[in-house]
Every structure is written in C-alpha cells, then in structure tokens.
PDB file of C-alpha atoms in Angstrom:
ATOM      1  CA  UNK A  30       0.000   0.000   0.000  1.00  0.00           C
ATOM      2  CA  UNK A  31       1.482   3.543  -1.182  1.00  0.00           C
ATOM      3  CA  UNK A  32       1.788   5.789   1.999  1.00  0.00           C
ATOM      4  CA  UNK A  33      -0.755   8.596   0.084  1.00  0.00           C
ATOM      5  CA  UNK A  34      -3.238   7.574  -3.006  1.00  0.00           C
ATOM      6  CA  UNK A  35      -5.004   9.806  -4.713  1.00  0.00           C
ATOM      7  CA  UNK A  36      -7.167   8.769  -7.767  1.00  0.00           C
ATOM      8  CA  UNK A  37      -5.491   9.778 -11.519  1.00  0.00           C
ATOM      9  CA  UNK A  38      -9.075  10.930 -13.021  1.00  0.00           C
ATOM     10  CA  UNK A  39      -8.737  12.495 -15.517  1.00  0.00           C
ATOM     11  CA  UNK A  40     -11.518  14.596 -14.026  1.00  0.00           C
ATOM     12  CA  UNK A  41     -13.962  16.359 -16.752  1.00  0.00           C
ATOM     13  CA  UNK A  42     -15.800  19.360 -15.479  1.00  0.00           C
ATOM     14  CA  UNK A  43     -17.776  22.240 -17.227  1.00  0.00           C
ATOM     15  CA  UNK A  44     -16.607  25.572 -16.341  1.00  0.00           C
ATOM     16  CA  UNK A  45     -18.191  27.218 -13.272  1.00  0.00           C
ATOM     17  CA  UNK A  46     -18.315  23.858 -11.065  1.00  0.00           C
ATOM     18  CA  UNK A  47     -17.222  23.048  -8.079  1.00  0.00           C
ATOM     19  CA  UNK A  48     -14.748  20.382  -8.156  1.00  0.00           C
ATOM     20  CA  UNK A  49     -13.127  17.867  -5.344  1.00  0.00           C
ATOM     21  CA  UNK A  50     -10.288  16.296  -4.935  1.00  0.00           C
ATOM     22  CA  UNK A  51      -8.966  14.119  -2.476  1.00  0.00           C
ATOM     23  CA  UNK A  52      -6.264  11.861  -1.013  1.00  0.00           C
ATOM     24  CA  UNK A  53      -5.866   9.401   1.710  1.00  0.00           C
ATOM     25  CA  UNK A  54      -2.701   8.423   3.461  1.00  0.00           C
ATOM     26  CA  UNK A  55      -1.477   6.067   5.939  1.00  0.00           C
ATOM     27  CA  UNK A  56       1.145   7.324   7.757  1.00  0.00           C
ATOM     28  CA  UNK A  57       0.163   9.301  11.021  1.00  0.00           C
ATOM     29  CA  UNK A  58       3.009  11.297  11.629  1.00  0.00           C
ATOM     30  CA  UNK A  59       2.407  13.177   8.572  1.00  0.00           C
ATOM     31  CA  UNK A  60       1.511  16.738   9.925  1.00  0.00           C
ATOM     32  CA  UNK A  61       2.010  19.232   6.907  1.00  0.00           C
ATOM     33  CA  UNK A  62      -0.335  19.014   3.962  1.00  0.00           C
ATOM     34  CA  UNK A  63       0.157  21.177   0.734  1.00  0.00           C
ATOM     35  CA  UNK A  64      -1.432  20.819  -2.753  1.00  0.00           C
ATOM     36  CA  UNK A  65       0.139  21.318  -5.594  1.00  0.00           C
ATOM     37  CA  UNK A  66      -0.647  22.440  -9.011  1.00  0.00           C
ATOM     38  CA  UNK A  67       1.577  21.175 -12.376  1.00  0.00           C
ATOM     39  CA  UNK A  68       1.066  22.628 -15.704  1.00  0.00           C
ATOM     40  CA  UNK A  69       2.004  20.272 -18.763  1.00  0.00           C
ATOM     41  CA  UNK A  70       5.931  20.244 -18.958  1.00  0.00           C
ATOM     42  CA  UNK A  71       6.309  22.794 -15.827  1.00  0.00           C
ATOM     43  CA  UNK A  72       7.354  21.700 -12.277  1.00  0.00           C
ATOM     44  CA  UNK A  73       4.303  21.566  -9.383  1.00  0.00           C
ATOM     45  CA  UNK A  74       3.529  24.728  -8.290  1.00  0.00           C
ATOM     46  CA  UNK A  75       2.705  25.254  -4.614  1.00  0.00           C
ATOM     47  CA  UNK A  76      -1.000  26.181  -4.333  1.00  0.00           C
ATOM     48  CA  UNK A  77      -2.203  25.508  -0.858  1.00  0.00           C
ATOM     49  CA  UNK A  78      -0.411  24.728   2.825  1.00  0.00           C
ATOM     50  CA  UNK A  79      -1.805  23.575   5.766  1.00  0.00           C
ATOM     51  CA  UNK A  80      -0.797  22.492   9.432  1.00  0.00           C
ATOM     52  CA  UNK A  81      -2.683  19.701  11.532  1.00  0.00           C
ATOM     53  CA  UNK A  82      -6.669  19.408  10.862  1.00  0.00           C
ATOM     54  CA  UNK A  83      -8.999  21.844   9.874  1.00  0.00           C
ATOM     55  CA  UNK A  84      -9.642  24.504   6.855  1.00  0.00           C
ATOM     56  CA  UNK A  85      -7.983  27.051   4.926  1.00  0.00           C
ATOM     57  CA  UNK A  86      -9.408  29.045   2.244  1.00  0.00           C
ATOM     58  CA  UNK A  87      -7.339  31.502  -0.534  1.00  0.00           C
ATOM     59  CA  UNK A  88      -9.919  32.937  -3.037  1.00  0.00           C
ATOM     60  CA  UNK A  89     -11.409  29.938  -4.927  1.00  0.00           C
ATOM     61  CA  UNK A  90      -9.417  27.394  -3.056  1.00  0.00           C
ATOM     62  CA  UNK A  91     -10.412  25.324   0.037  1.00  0.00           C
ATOM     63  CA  UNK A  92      -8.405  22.910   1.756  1.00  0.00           C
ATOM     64  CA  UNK A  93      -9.574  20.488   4.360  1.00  0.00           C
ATOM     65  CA  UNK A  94      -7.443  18.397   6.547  1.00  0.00           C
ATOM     66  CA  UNK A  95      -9.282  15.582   8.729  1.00  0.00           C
ATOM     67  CA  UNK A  96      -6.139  13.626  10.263  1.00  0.00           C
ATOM     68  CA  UNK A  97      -8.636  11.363  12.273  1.00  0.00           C
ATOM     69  CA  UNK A  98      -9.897   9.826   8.863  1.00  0.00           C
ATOM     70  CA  UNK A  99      -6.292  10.391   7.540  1.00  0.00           C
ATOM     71  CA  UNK A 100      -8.189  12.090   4.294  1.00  0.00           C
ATOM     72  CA  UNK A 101      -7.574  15.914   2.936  1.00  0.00           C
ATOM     73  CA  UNK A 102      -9.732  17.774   0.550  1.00  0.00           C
ATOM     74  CA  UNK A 103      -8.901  20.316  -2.135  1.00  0.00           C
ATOM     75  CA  UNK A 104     -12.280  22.212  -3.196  1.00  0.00           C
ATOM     76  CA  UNK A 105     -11.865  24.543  -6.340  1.00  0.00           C
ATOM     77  CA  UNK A 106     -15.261  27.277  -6.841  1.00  0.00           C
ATOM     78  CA  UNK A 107     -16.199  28.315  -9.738  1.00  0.00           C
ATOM     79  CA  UNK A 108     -13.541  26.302 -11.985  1.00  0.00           C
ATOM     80  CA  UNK A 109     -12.068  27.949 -14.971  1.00  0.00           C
ATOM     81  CA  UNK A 110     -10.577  26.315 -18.236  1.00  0.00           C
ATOM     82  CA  UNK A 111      -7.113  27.764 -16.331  1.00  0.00           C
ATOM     83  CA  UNK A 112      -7.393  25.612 -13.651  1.00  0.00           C
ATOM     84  CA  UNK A 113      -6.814  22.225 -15.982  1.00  0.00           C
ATOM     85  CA  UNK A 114      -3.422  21.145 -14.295  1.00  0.00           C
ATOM     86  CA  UNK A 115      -2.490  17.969 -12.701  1.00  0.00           C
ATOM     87  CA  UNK A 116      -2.767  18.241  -8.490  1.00  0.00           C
ATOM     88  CA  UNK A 117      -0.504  16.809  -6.638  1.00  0.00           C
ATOM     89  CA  UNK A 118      -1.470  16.241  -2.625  1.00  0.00           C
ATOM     90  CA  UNK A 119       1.619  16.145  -0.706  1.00  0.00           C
ATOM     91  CA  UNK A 120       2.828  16.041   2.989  1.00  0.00           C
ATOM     92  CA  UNK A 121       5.658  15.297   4.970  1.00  0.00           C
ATOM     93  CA  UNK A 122       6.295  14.992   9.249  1.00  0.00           C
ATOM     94  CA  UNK A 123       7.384  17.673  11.601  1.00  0.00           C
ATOM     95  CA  UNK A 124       9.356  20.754  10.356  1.00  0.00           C
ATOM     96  CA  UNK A 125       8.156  21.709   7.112  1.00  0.00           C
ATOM     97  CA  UNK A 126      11.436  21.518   4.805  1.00  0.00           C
ATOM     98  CA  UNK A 127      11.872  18.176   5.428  1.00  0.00           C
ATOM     99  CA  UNK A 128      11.054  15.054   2.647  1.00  0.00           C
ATOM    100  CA  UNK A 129       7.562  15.471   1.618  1.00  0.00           C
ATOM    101  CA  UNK A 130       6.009  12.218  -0.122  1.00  0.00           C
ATOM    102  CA  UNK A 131       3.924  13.210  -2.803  1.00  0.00           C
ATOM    103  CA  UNK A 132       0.379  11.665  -4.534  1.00  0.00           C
ATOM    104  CA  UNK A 133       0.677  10.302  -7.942  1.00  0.00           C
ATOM    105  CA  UNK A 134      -1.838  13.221  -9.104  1.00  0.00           C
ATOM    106  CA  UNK A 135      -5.245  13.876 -10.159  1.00  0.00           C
ATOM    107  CA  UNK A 136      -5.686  15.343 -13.870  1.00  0.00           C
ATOM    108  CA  UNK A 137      -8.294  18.208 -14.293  1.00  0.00           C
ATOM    109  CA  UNK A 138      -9.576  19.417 -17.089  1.00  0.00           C
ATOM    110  CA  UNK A 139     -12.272  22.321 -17.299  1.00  0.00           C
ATOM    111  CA  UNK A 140     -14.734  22.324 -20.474  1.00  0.00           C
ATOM    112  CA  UNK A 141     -15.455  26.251 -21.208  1.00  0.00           C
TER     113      UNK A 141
ATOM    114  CA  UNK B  19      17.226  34.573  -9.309  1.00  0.00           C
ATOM    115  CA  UNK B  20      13.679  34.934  -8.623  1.00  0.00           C
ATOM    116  CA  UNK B  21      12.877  30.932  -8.560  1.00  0.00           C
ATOM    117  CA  UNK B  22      14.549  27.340  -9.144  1.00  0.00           C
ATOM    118  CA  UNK B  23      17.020  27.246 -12.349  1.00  0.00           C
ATOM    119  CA  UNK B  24      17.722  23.965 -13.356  1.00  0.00           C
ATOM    120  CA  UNK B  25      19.584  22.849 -16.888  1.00  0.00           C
ATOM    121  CA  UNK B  26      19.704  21.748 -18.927  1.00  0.00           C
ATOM    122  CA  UNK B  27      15.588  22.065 -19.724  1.00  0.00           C
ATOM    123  CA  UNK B  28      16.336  18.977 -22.149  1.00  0.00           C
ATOM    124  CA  UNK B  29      18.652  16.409 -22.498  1.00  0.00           C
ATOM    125  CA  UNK B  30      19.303  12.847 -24.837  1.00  0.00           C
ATOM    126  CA  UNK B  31      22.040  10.806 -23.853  1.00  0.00           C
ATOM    127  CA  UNK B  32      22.848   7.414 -25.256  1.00  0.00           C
ATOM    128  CA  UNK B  33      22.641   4.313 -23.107  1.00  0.00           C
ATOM    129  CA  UNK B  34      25.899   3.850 -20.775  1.00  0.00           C
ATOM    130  CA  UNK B  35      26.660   7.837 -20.931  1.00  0.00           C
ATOM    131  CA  UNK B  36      26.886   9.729 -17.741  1.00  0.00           C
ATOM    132  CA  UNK B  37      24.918  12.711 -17.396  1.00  0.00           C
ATOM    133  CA  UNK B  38      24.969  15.824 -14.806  1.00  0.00           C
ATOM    134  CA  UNK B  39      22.112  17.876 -13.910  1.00  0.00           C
ATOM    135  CA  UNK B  40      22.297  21.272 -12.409  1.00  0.00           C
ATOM    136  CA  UNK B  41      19.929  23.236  -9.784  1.00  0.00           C
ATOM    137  CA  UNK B  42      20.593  26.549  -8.847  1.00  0.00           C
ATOM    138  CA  UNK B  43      18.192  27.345  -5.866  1.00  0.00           C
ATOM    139  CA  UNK B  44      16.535  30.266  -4.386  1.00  0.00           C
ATOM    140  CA  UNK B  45      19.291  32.157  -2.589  1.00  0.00           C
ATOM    141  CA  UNK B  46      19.189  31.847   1.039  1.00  0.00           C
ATOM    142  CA  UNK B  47      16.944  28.482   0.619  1.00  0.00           C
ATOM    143  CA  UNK B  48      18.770  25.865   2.839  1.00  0.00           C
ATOM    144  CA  UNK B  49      17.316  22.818   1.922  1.00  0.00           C
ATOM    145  CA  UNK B  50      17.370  21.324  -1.327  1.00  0.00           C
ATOM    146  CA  UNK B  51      15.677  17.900  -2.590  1.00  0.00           C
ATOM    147  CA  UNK B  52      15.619  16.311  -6.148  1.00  0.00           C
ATOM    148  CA  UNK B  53      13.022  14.156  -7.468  1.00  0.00           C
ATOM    149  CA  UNK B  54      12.425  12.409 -10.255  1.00  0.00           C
ATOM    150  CA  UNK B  55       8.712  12.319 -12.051  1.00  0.00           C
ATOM    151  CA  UNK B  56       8.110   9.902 -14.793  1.00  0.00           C
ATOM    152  CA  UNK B  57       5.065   9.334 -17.150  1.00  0.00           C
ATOM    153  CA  UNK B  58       1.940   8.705 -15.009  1.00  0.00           C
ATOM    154  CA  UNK B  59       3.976   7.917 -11.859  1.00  0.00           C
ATOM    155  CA  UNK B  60       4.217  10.413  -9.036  1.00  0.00           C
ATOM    156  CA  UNK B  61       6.949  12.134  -7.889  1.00  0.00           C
ATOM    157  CA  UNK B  62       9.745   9.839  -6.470  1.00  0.00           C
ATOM    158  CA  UNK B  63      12.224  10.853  -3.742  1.00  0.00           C
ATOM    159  CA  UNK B  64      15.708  10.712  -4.924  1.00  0.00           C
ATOM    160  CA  UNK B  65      17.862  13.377  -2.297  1.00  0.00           C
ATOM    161  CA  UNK B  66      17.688  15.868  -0.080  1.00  0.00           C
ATOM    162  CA  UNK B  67      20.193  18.424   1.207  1.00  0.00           C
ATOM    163  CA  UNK B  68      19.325  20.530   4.235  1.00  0.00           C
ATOM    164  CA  UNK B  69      22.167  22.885   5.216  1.00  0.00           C
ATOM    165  CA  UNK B  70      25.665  21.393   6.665  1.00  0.00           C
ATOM    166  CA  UNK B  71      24.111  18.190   7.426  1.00  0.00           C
ATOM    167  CA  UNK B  72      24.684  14.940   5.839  1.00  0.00           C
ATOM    168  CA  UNK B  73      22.489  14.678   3.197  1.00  0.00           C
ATOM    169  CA  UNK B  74      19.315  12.159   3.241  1.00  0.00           C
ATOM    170  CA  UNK B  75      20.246   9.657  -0.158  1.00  0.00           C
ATOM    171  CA  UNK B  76      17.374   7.115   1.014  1.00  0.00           C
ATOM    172  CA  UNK B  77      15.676   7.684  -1.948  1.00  0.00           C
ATOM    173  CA  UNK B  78      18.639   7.025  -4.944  1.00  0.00           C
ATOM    174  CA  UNK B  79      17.501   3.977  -6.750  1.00  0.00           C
ATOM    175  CA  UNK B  80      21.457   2.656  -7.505  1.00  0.00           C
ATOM    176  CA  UNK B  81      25.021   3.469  -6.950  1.00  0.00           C
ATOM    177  CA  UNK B  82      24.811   5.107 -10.559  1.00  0.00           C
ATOM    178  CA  UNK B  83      22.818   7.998  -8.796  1.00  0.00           C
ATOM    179  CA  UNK B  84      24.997  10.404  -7.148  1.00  0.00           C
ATOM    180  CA  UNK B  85      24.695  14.183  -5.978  1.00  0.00           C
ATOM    181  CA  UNK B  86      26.474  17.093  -4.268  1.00  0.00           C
ATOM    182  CA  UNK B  87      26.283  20.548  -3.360  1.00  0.00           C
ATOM    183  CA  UNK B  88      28.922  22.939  -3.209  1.00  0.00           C
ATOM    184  CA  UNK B  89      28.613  25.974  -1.271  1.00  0.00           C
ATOM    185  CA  UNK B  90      25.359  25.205   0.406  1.00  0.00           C
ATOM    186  CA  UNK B  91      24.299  26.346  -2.978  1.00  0.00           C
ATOM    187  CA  UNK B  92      24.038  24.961  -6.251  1.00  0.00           C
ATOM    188  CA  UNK B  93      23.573  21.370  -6.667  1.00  0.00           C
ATOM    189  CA  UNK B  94      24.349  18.655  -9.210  1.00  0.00           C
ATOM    190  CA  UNK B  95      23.138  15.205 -10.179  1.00  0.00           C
ATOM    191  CA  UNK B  96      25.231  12.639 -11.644  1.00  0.00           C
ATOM    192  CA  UNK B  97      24.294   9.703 -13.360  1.00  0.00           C
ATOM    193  CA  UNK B  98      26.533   7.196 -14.611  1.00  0.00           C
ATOM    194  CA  UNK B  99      25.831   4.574 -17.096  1.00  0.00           C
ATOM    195  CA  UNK B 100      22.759   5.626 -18.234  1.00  0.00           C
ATOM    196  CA  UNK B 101      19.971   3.408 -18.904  1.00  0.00           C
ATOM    197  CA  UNK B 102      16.763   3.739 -20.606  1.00  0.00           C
ATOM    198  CA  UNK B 103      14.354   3.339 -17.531  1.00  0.00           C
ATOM    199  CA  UNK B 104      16.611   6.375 -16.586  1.00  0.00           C
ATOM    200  CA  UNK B 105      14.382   8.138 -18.648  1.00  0.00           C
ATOM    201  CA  UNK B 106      12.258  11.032 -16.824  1.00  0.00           C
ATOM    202  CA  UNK B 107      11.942  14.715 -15.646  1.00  0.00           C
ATOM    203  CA  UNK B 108      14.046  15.323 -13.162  1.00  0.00           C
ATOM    204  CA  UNK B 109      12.943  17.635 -10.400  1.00  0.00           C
ATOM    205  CA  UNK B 110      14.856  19.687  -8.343  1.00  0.00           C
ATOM    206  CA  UNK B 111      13.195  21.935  -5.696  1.00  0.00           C
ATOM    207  CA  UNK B 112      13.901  24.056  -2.482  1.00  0.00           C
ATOM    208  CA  UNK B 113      12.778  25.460   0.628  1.00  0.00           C
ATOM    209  CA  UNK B 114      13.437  27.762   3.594  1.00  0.00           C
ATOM    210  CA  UNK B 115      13.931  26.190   6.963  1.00  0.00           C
ATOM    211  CA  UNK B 116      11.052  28.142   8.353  1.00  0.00           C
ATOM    212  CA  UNK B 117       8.912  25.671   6.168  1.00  0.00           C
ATOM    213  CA  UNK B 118       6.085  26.641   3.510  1.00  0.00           C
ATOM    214  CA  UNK B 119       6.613  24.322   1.028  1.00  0.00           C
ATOM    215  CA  UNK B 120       8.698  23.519  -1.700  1.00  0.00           C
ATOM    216  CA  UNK B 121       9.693  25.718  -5.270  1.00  0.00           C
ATOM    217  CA  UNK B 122       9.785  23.600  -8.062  1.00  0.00           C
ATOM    218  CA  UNK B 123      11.996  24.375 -11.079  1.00  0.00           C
ATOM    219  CA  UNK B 124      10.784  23.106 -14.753  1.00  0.00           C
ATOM    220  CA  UNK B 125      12.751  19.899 -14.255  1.00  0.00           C
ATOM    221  CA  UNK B 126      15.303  18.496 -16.454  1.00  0.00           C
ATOM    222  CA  UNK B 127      13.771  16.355 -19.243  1.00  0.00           C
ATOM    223  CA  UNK B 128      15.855  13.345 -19.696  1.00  0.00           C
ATOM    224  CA  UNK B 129      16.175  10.978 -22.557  1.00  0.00           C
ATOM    225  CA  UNK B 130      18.039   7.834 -22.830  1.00  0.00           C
ATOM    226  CA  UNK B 131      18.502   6.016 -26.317  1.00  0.00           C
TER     227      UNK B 131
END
C-alpha cells in the first residue's frame, strides 16, 4: 500500500463547477499538507499549505485536513478552463522543509 | 534569481553515458531535494540536502545515482551509465527552513537512447 493515493481521473468538469479532490494516506506522523498544481511540462507549483486538521481558504481554493480519517480535501469554486493542471497532494512529518512524499496526481480538465 | 534554475531544460544521452544535472536554488533556501517524475507515476524521492548536514540519499535507486552541493548552494546530479528506464523529468526543488513548502523548477527532461 502507497503511503498517500489519490485517484489519476482524468476529471472532466464544465466551467463554473465546483470540483473535489482528495487523497488518503497512511502514515500518522504526517503533519504538513500542501497541494500542488503542475502545468504540462512545468514543475508543481505550490497552491495551498496547511498544518494539523482543519480549513484554509485563498480565493477559490479550500483545503480540508481531517487527520482522524487520515483524508484531505482540495475544493476549487467556480472552476475555470485555467485551472486544468495535474494536483498533486503532498505532505511530509514535523518541520516543514523536510522530505515530503507526494500523490501520484489527479488530472483536471475544465470544459469552457 | 527569482525561482529554481535547473539545466539543462532537455537532455538525450545514449545508453551507458553519464549525465549531470544542475539546480541553482533560491538564494538563502537551505534545503534542497531532487526528485524524479516519470510518465503517469508520481513524484519519487531521490535526495535531499538541508544545510551542513549529511544529506538524506534514502531515496537514490542505484550506486549510478549520485549528488552534491557545493557551497550550500548549487547542486548537481550525476548519473553514470545511463539506462533507458533512466528516462524522466528530473525535479529539483527548495525550501526555507522556516517551512512553507517547496519551489519547483521546470525539471530536467531526460532521454536515454
């Protein structure tokens, strides 16, 4: 079992929806949770980073983080054709610069 | 510079040639980790440097892999002996000790024939 699976999609939304995406892990010690964005042939992008449980919002971006259930959210509003990208969840143990094990990725794309 | 340099963007080697890559980080980033992304596979550990310590190799899949950084700065990775399921983007990032997540640079695409 991969320590963090997230489901490859491709996911197929019109513009304007909400869309989710989500990962599970298995490793409890993980305590820093980020998800990234990658553009075709462009390294991940940092979009969203959050400590412990609970939410954290940045304009159309949510992030939820429920450690007990060892499951985190990304929520995107209002999804624009911009937003089709590969995510990447991500997290790594105390002391944020240190290795951070990554998803294999969920591809988005947004239909105008 | 602004963000993560890495060259070169592209390169094709031919099978049993060694290869370096080259990050240049974000000045004053201490630590510095490579990965290595191929097609639909996540992104795979490979090294990480953080500051004067010894640096974290649990993630270099052979003794071919190798990698250094001089200066607590730029950073190379060597492989030797190429082989084909060497064959990936290669990812270098960085990050300051206060935390906040990595910076990416656009990876080196590497091709072995």
């Amino acid at each position: 079992q991969k320590e963090v699976e997230q489901d490859p999609g491709p996911l197929s939304v019109p513009e304007g929806a909400i869309v989710s995406l989500n990962c599970t892990y298995s490793n409890s010690a993980f305590q820093y949770f980020m998800w990234y964005r990658q553009y075709s042939r462009k390294g991940p992008e940092l979009l969203m980073y959050t400590y412990s449980s609970g939410n954290k919002e940045d304009g159309r971006f949510t992030a939820q983080v429920d450690k007990s259930s060892k499951y985190i959210s990304l929520f995107i509003r209002d999804s624009q054709p911009s937003d089709s990208a590969t995510y990447l969840c991500a997290m790594s143990g105390e002391g944020g610069y240190q290795k951070v094990t990554f998803g294999t990725g969920t591809k988005l794309q947004v239909i105008p | 510079g602004a963000g993560v340099s890495q060259s070169p963007s592209n390169k094709v080697t031919e099978k049993g040639k060694d290869v370096e890559l080259r990050c240049d980080p974000i000045s004053g980033h201490t630590a510095l980790y490579w990965y290595r992304q191929s097609l639909g596979q996540g992104l795979e550990f490979l090294i990480y440097f953080q500051g004067n310590s010894a640096p974290d190799k649990s993630g270099l899949p052979s003794d071919r892999f190798s990698a250094e950084r001089t200066g607590g700065s730029v950073s190379t990775l060597t492989i030797q002996r190429t082989q084909q399921e060497d064959s990936a983007v290669y990812l270098c990032a960085s990050s300051s000790t206060t935390g906040g997540g990595y910076t990416f640079g656009s990876g080196t695409r590497l091709t072995v024939v």
